[in-house]
């Protein structure tokens, strides 16, 4: 069980696998008014940066679940590095269908809503682990500007224009699903650059170290095309944020 290899190569040096920066996660923790001992579940936890830094800075406890073997091991090492291994644990597992044994105060799916078949399904799954009046966190893209061609939509890694909503539409949709939006923290262009551009040096170094690997041609194609694609499309059209929701 693992994620596609291209991600474990391009994001192998990432601590955060989305367009957030450490400052954004700190802001998110502060606006959520995290208190020591708060229990957090993170489905699709990646390399564990959110849980680890929140354990260090706010005193939370938590569980992260991710199907990447590499990222799960990185998360465990990060917990040890920050001396919070007694507060957080990380499971290498498929988060699809995962429900916490003990109800949590905050249940999060940050950029991995595919585990529920989309946003609505991810919300339904997370709600099964949540205490009454707990907070759900959903990390999701939205259109900053709508692309005007099918080709541009594809270059934004969307299957169709309807895959993403404009920000006001996304917020309204959460309401339609029966949730109040009680906070949001949005990524900025610096966060997008750090997330995307960091992949390019990682790919170049990987190619230098693995010239005869069967996957080298795929990585070379990505490195040759991604900077231009990102600058022309994702950076121009796609926003991303984490939205805090409470059931009505």
mmCIF file of C-alpha atoms in Angstrom:
data_model
loop_
_atom_site.group_PDB
_atom_site.id
_atom_site.type_symbol
_atom_site.label_atom_id
_atom_site.label_comp_id
_atom_site.label_asym_id
_atom_site.label_seq_id
_atom_site.Cartn_x
_atom_site.Cartn_y
_atom_site.Cartn_z
ATOM 1 C CA UNK A 1 0.000 0.000 0.000
ATOM 2 C CA UNK A 2 1.473 3.314 -1.068
ATOM 3 C CA UNK A 3 0.836 6.450 -3.085
ATOM 4 C CA UNK A 4 2.053 6.818 -6.712
ATOM 5 C CA UNK A 5 5.828 6.912 -6.914
ATOM 6 C CA UNK A 6 5.988 10.338 -8.557
ATOM 7 C CA UNK A 7 4.769 11.916 -5.314
ATOM 8 C CA UNK A 8 7.237 10.063 -3.111
ATOM 9 C CA UNK A 9 9.983 11.380 -5.386
ATOM 10 C CA UNK A 10 8.861 14.971 -5.991
ATOM 11 C CA UNK A 11 7.725 15.594 -2.405
ATOM 12 C CA UNK A 12 10.292 13.491 -0.577
ATOM 13 C CA UNK A 13 11.948 16.597 0.899
ATOM 14 C CA UNK A 14 8.684 18.350 1.791
ATOM 15 C CA UNK A 15 7.555 18.684 5.359
ATOM 16 C CA UNK A 16 4.204 20.094 4.220
ATOM 17 C CA UNK A 17 2.462 18.477 1.245
ATOM 18 C CA UNK A 18 0.191 21.376 0.326
ATOM 19 C CA UNK A 19 0.565 25.149 -0.299
ATOM 20 C CA UNK A 20 0.626 26.036 3.423
ATOM 21 C CA UNK A 21 3.748 27.345 5.120
ATOM 22 C CA UNK A 22 4.662 26.793 8.801
ATOM 23 C CA UNK A 23 3.289 30.267 9.545
ATOM 24 C CA UNK A 24 -0.071 29.309 8.041
ATOM 25 C CA UNK A 25 -0.340 26.227 10.244
ATOM 26 C CA UNK A 26 0.562 28.353 13.255
ATOM 27 C CA UNK A 27 -2.146 30.826 12.283
ATOM 28 C CA UNK A 28 -4.643 27.995 11.872
ATOM 29 C CA UNK A 29 -3.855 26.630 15.316
ATOM 30 C CA UNK A 30 -4.244 30.061 16.897
ATOM 31 C CA UNK A 31 -7.540 30.947 15.199
ATOM 32 C CA UNK A 32 -8.967 27.568 16.198
ATOM 33 C CA UNK A 33 -8.098 28.482 19.810
ATOM 34 C CA UNK A 34 -6.412 25.168 20.406
ATOM 35 C CA UNK A 35 -6.080 24.194 24.037
ATOM 36 C CA UNK A 36 -3.665 21.738 25.692
ATOM 37 C CA UNK A 37 -5.008 18.212 25.569
ATOM 38 C CA UNK A 38 -7.274 18.781 22.571
ATOM 39 C CA UNK A 39 -7.556 15.575 20.533
ATOM 40 C CA UNK A 40 -6.945 15.849 16.772
ATOM 41 C CA UNK A 41 -7.382 13.287 13.994
ATOM 42 C CA UNK A 42 -5.655 13.981 10.679
ATOM 43 C CA UNK A 43 -6.590 11.735 7.750
ATOM 44 C CA UNK A 44 -3.996 11.998 5.001
ATOM 45 C CA UNK A 45 -1.455 13.384 7.466
ATOM 46 C CA UNK A 46 1.550 13.302 5.127
ATOM 47 C CA UNK A 47 4.820 13.940 6.938
ATOM 48 C CA UNK A 48 3.002 15.003 10.087
ATOM 49 C CA UNK A 49 4.011 18.655 10.289
ATOM 50 C CA UNK A 50 0.614 19.939 11.414
ATOM 51 C CA UNK A 51 0.187 17.470 14.269
ATOM 52 C CA UNK A 52 3.811 17.657 15.368
ATOM 53 C CA UNK A 53 4.028 21.440 15.503
ATOM 54 C CA UNK A 54 0.595 21.746 17.121
ATOM 55 C CA UNK A 55 1.679 19.231 19.773
ATOM 56 C CA UNK A 56 4.806 21.294 20.429
ATOM 57 C CA UNK A 57 3.198 24.736 20.304
ATOM 58 C CA UNK A 58 -0.335 24.133 21.615
ATOM 59 C CA UNK A 59 -0.087 20.898 23.592
ATOM 60 C CA UNK A 60 -2.560 18.885 21.532
ATOM 61 C CA UNK A 61 -2.575 15.103 21.217
ATOM 62 C CA UNK A 62 -3.350 13.418 17.947
ATOM 63 C CA UNK A 63 -3.320 10.607 15.435
ATOM 64 C CA UNK A 64 -2.311 10.875 11.797
ATOM 65 C CA UNK A 65 -3.135 8.302 9.131
ATOM 66 C CA UNK A 66 -1.439 8.215 5.730
ATOM 67 C CA UNK A 67 -0.985 5.571 3.045
ATOM 68 C CA UNK A 68 2.523 6.744 2.071
ATOM 69 C CA UNK A 69 5.113 4.586 3.778
ATOM 70 C CA UNK A 70 7.800 7.235 3.277
ATOM 71 C CA UNK A 71 5.730 10.126 4.617
ATOM 72 C CA UNK A 72 4.535 8.092 7.607
ATOM 73 C CA UNK A 73 8.131 7.312 8.569
ATOM 74 C CA UNK A 74 9.081 10.956 8.117
ATOM 75 C CA UNK A 75 6.207 11.932 10.426
ATOM 76 C CA UNK A 76 7.437 9.600 13.152
ATOM 77 C CA UNK A 77 10.951 11.013 12.873
ATOM 78 C CA UNK A 78 9.576 14.565 12.998
ATOM 79 C CA UNK A 79 7.683 13.745 16.202
ATOM 80 C CA UNK A 80 10.900 12.469 17.766
ATOM 81 C CA UNK A 81 12.823 15.510 16.527
ATOM 82 C CA UNK A 82 10.327 17.886 18.166
ATOM 83 C CA UNK A 83 10.097 15.701 21.303
ATOM 84 C CA UNK A 84 6.358 15.121 20.910
ATOM 85 C CA UNK A 85 6.347 11.392 20.167
ATOM 86 C CA UNK A 86 4.422 10.849 23.390
ATOM 87 C CA UNK A 87 1.638 13.144 22.207
ATOM 88 C CA UNK A 88 1.122 12.126 18.580
ATOM 89 C CA UNK A 89 1.186 8.837 16.708
ATOM 90 C CA UNK A 90 1.270 8.104 12.994
ATOM 91 C CA UNK A 91 -0.222 5.098 11.258
ATOM 92 C CA UNK A 92 0.752 3.833 7.815
ATOM 93 C CA UNK A 93 -2.719 2.882 6.678
ATOM 94 C CA UNK A 94 -5.421 3.688 4.152
ATOM 95 C CA UNK A 95 -7.408 6.558 5.676
ATOM 96 C CA UNK A 96 -10.468 5.636 3.610
ATOM 97 C CA UNK A 97 -13.088 4.555 6.129
ATOM 98 C CA UNK A 98 -10.879 5.248 9.158
ATOM 99 C CA UNK A 99 -12.840 6.137 12.304
ATOM 100 C CA UNK A 100 -11.139 7.014 15.582
ATOM 101 C CA UNK A 101 -11.702 4.659 18.518
ATOM 102 C CA UNK A 102 -12.102 7.680 20.807
ATOM 103 C CA UNK A 103 -13.981 10.756 19.629
ATOM 104 C CA UNK A 104 -11.802 13.771 18.830
ATOM 105 C CA UNK A 105 -12.209 17.518 19.190
ATOM 106 C CA UNK A 106 -10.906 18.262 15.695
ATOM 107 C CA UNK A 107 -11.078 15.931 12.690
ATOM 108 C CA UNK A 108 -9.095 17.021 9.637
ATOM 109 C CA UNK A 109 -8.656 16.045 6.016
ATOM 110 C CA UNK A 110 -6.198 18.539 4.568
ATOM 111 C CA UNK A 111 -5.949 18.118 0.817
ATOM 112 C CA UNK A 112 -6.981 14.457 0.674
ATOM 113 C CA UNK A 113 -10.761 14.569 0.350
ATOM 114 C CA UNK A 114 -10.518 11.809 -2.251
ATOM 115 C CA UNK A 115 -10.492 9.414 0.715
ATOM 116 C CA UNK A 116 -14.224 10.071 1.002
ATOM 117 C CA UNK A 117 -14.869 10.291 -2.717
ATOM 118 C CA UNK A 118 -14.905 14.092 -2.505
ATOM 119 C CA UNK A 119 -15.621 16.842 -0.010
ATOM 120 C CA UNK A 120 -19.093 15.672 1.024
ATOM 121 C CA UNK A 121 -17.919 12.106 1.610
ATOM 122 C CA UNK A 122 -14.831 13.250 3.512
ATOM 123 C CA UNK A 123 -17.006 15.411 5.781
ATOM 124 C CA UNK A 124 -19.315 12.473 6.423
ATOM 125 C CA UNK A 125 -16.346 10.243 7.272
ATOM 126 C CA UNK A 126 -14.708 12.801 9.573
ATOM 127 C CA UNK A 127 -17.957 13.449 11.414
ATOM 128 C CA UNK A 128 -17.973 9.835 12.642
ATOM 129 C CA UNK A 129 -14.871 10.573 14.736
ATOM 130 C CA UNK A 130 -15.988 13.944 16.089
ATOM 131 C CA UNK A 131 -17.377 14.926 19.492
ATOM 132 C CA UNK A 132 -20.614 16.969 19.506
ATOM 133 C CA UNK A 133 -19.831 20.582 18.571
ATOM 134 C CA UNK A 134 -16.366 19.545 17.417
ATOM 135 C CA UNK A 135 -14.625 21.136 14.444
ATOM 136 C CA UNK A 136 -13.990 19.638 11.024
ATOM 137 C CA UNK A 137 -11.060 20.881 8.936
ATOM 138 C CA UNK A 138 -11.200 20.529 5.164
ATOM 139 C CA UNK A 139 -8.289 21.535 2.939
ATOM 140 C CA UNK A 140 -9.525 22.124 -0.578
ATOM 141 C CA UNK A 141 -8.680 23.984 -3.804
ATOM 142 C CA UNK A 142 -10.940 26.583 -5.399
ATOM 143 C CA UNK A 143 -10.796 28.758 -8.495
ATOM 144 C CA UNK A 144 -9.177 32.147 -8.019
ATOM 145 C CA UNK A 145 -10.145 32.833 -11.626
ATOM 146 C CA UNK A 146 -12.017 30.462 -13.898
ATOM 147 C CA UNK A 147 -9.956 29.161 -16.836
ATOM 148 C CA UNK A 148 -11.509 29.930 -20.188
ATOM 149 C CA UNK A 149 -10.531 26.759 -22.049
ATOM 150 C CA UNK A 150 -10.652 23.017 -21.527
ATOM 151 C CA UNK A 151 -6.900 22.861 -22.042
ATOM 152 C CA UNK A 152 -6.292 25.355 -19.234
ATOM 153 C CA UNK A 153 -8.598 23.413 -16.920
ATOM 154 C CA UNK A 154 -6.595 20.244 -17.542
ATOM 155 C CA UNK A 155 -3.320 22.081 -16.945
ATOM 156 C CA UNK A 156 -4.680 23.075 -13.523
ATOM 157 C CA UNK A 157 -4.987 19.342 -12.771
ATOM 158 C CA UNK A 158 -8.776 19.526 -12.775
ATOM 159 C CA UNK A 159 -10.862 17.060 -14.736
ATOM 160 C CA UNK A 160 -13.574 19.630 -15.393
ATOM 161 C CA UNK A 161 -14.449 23.213 -14.478
ATOM 162 C CA UNK A 162 -16.963 21.851 -11.970
ATOM 163 C CA UNK A 163 -14.213 20.062 -10.025
ATOM 164 C CA UNK A 164 -13.436 23.336 -8.227
ATOM 165 C CA UNK A 165 -15.731 26.173 -7.134
ATOM 166 C CA UNK A 166 -15.111 29.864 -6.731
ATOM 167 C CA UNK A 167 -14.441 30.732 -3.088
ATOM 168 C CA UNK A 168 -17.905 32.217 -2.344
ATOM 169 C CA UNK A 169 -19.527 29.193 -3.979
ATOM 170 C CA UNK A 170 -17.398 26.798 -1.930
ATOM 171 C CA UNK A 171 -18.322 28.540 1.318
ATOM 172 C CA UNK A 172 -22.008 28.476 0.363
ATOM 173 C CA UNK A 173 -21.760 24.775 -0.480
ATOM 174 C CA UNK A 174 -20.484 23.980 3.009
ATOM 175 C CA UNK A 175 -23.660 25.652 4.245
ATOM 176 C CA UNK A 176 -25.756 23.553 1.887
ATOM 177 C CA UNK A 177 -24.173 20.467 3.442
ATOM 178 C CA UNK A 178 -25.411 21.600 6.857
ATOM 179 C CA UNK A 179 -22.266 23.209 8.266
ATOM 180 C CA UNK A 180 -21.321 26.648 9.509
ATOM 181 C CA UNK A 181 -17.972 27.922 8.259
ATOM 182 C CA UNK A 182 -16.415 29.181 11.491
ATOM 183 C CA UNK A 183 -12.885 29.979 10.262
ATOM 184 C CA UNK A 184 -10.689 29.787 7.201
ATOM 185 C CA UNK A 185 -7.007 30.245 6.449
ATOM 186 C CA UNK A 186 -6.028 30.635 2.793
ATOM 187 C CA UNK A 187 -2.722 29.829 1.142
ATOM 188 C CA UNK A 188 -0.874 32.687 -0.559
ATOM 189 C CA UNK A 189 1.389 32.719 -3.607
ATOM 190 C CA UNK A 190 4.511 32.322 -1.497
ATOM 191 C CA UNK A 191 3.042 29.115 -0.093
ATOM 192 C CA UNK A 192 2.218 27.884 -3.587
ATOM 193 C CA UNK A 193 5.772 28.660 -4.732
ATOM 194 C CA UNK A 194 7.312 26.833 -1.784
ATOM 195 C CA UNK A 195 5.128 23.786 -2.369
ATOM 196 C CA UNK A 196 5.598 23.572 -6.150
ATOM 197 C CA UNK A 197 9.071 25.005 -6.762
ATOM 198 C CA UNK A 198 10.643 22.856 -4.054
ATOM 199 C CA UNK A 199 9.769 19.823 -6.154
ATOM 200 C CA UNK A 200 11.994 20.969 -8.995
ATOM 201 C CA UNK A 201 15.281 20.843 -7.097
ATOM 202 C CA UNK A 202 14.250 17.535 -5.552
ATOM 203 C CA UNK A 203 13.609 16.091 -9.018
ATOM 204 C CA UNK A 204 16.929 17.383 -10.350
ATOM 205 C CA UNK A 205 18.881 15.895 -7.456
ATOM 206 C CA UNK A 206 16.992 12.611 -7.796
ATOM 207 C CA UNK A 207 17.843 12.426 -11.509
ATOM 208 C CA UNK A 208 21.519 13.039 -10.747
ATOM 209 C CA UNK A 209 21.468 10.195 -8.219
ATOM 210 C CA UNK A 210 19.316 7.787 -10.260
ATOM 211 C CA UNK A 211 20.182 8.223 -13.966
ATOM 212 C CA UNK A 212 19.498 4.567 -14.819
ATOM 213 C CA UNK A 213 16.254 4.174 -12.888
ATOM 214 C CA UNK A 214 13.315 2.961 -14.971
ATOM 215 C CA UNK A 215 11.335 5.966 -13.736
ATOM 216 C CA UNK A 216 13.968 8.533 -14.746
ATOM 217 C CA UNK A 217 12.274 9.470 -18.032
ATOM 218 C CA UNK A 218 9.002 10.239 -16.234
ATOM 219 C CA UNK A 219 10.780 12.418 -13.697
ATOM 220 C CA UNK A 220 12.694 14.196 -16.478
ATOM 221 C CA UNK A 221 9.402 14.972 -18.271
ATOM 222 C CA UNK A 222 7.965 16.411 -15.081
ATOM 223 C CA UNK A 223 11.021 18.556 -14.409
ATOM 224 C CA UNK A 224 11.057 19.855 -17.986
ATOM 225 C CA UNK A 225 7.384 20.840 -18.013
ATOM 226 C CA UNK A 226 6.310 21.625 -14.451
ATOM 227 C CA UNK A 227 7.854 25.084 -13.917
ATOM 228 C CA UNK A 228 6.128 26.537 -16.991
ATOM 229 C CA UNK A 229 2.847 24.698 -16.388
ATOM 230 C CA UNK A 230 2.700 25.821 -12.768
ATOM 231 C CA UNK A 231 3.499 29.470 -13.540
ATOM 232 C CA UNK A 232 1.006 29.656 -16.403
ATOM 233 C CA UNK A 233 -1.887 27.795 -14.824
ATOM 234 C CA UNK A 234 -1.947 26.678 -11.177
ATOM 235 C CA UNK A 235 -0.351 29.877 -9.889
ATOM 236 C CA UNK A 236 -2.759 32.015 -11.894
ATOM 237 C CA UNK A 237 -6.040 30.182 -11.443
ATOM 238 C CA UNK A 238 -6.056 27.945 -8.373
ATOM 239 C CA UNK A 239 -6.470 28.951 -4.746
ATOM 240 C CA UNK A 240 -6.305 26.680 -1.731
ATOM 241 C CA UNK A 241 -7.385 26.915 1.856
ATOM 242 C CA UNK A 242 -8.310 25.145 5.061
ATOM 243 C CA UNK A 243 -11.897 25.632 6.171
ATOM 244 C CA UNK A 244 -13.162 25.036 9.716
ATOM 245 C CA UNK A 245 -16.712 23.692 9.875
ATOM 246 C CA UNK A 246 -19.214 22.978 12.635
ATOM 247 C CA UNK A 247 -22.480 21.091 12.161
ATOM 248 C CA UNK A 248 -25.600 23.204 12.448
#
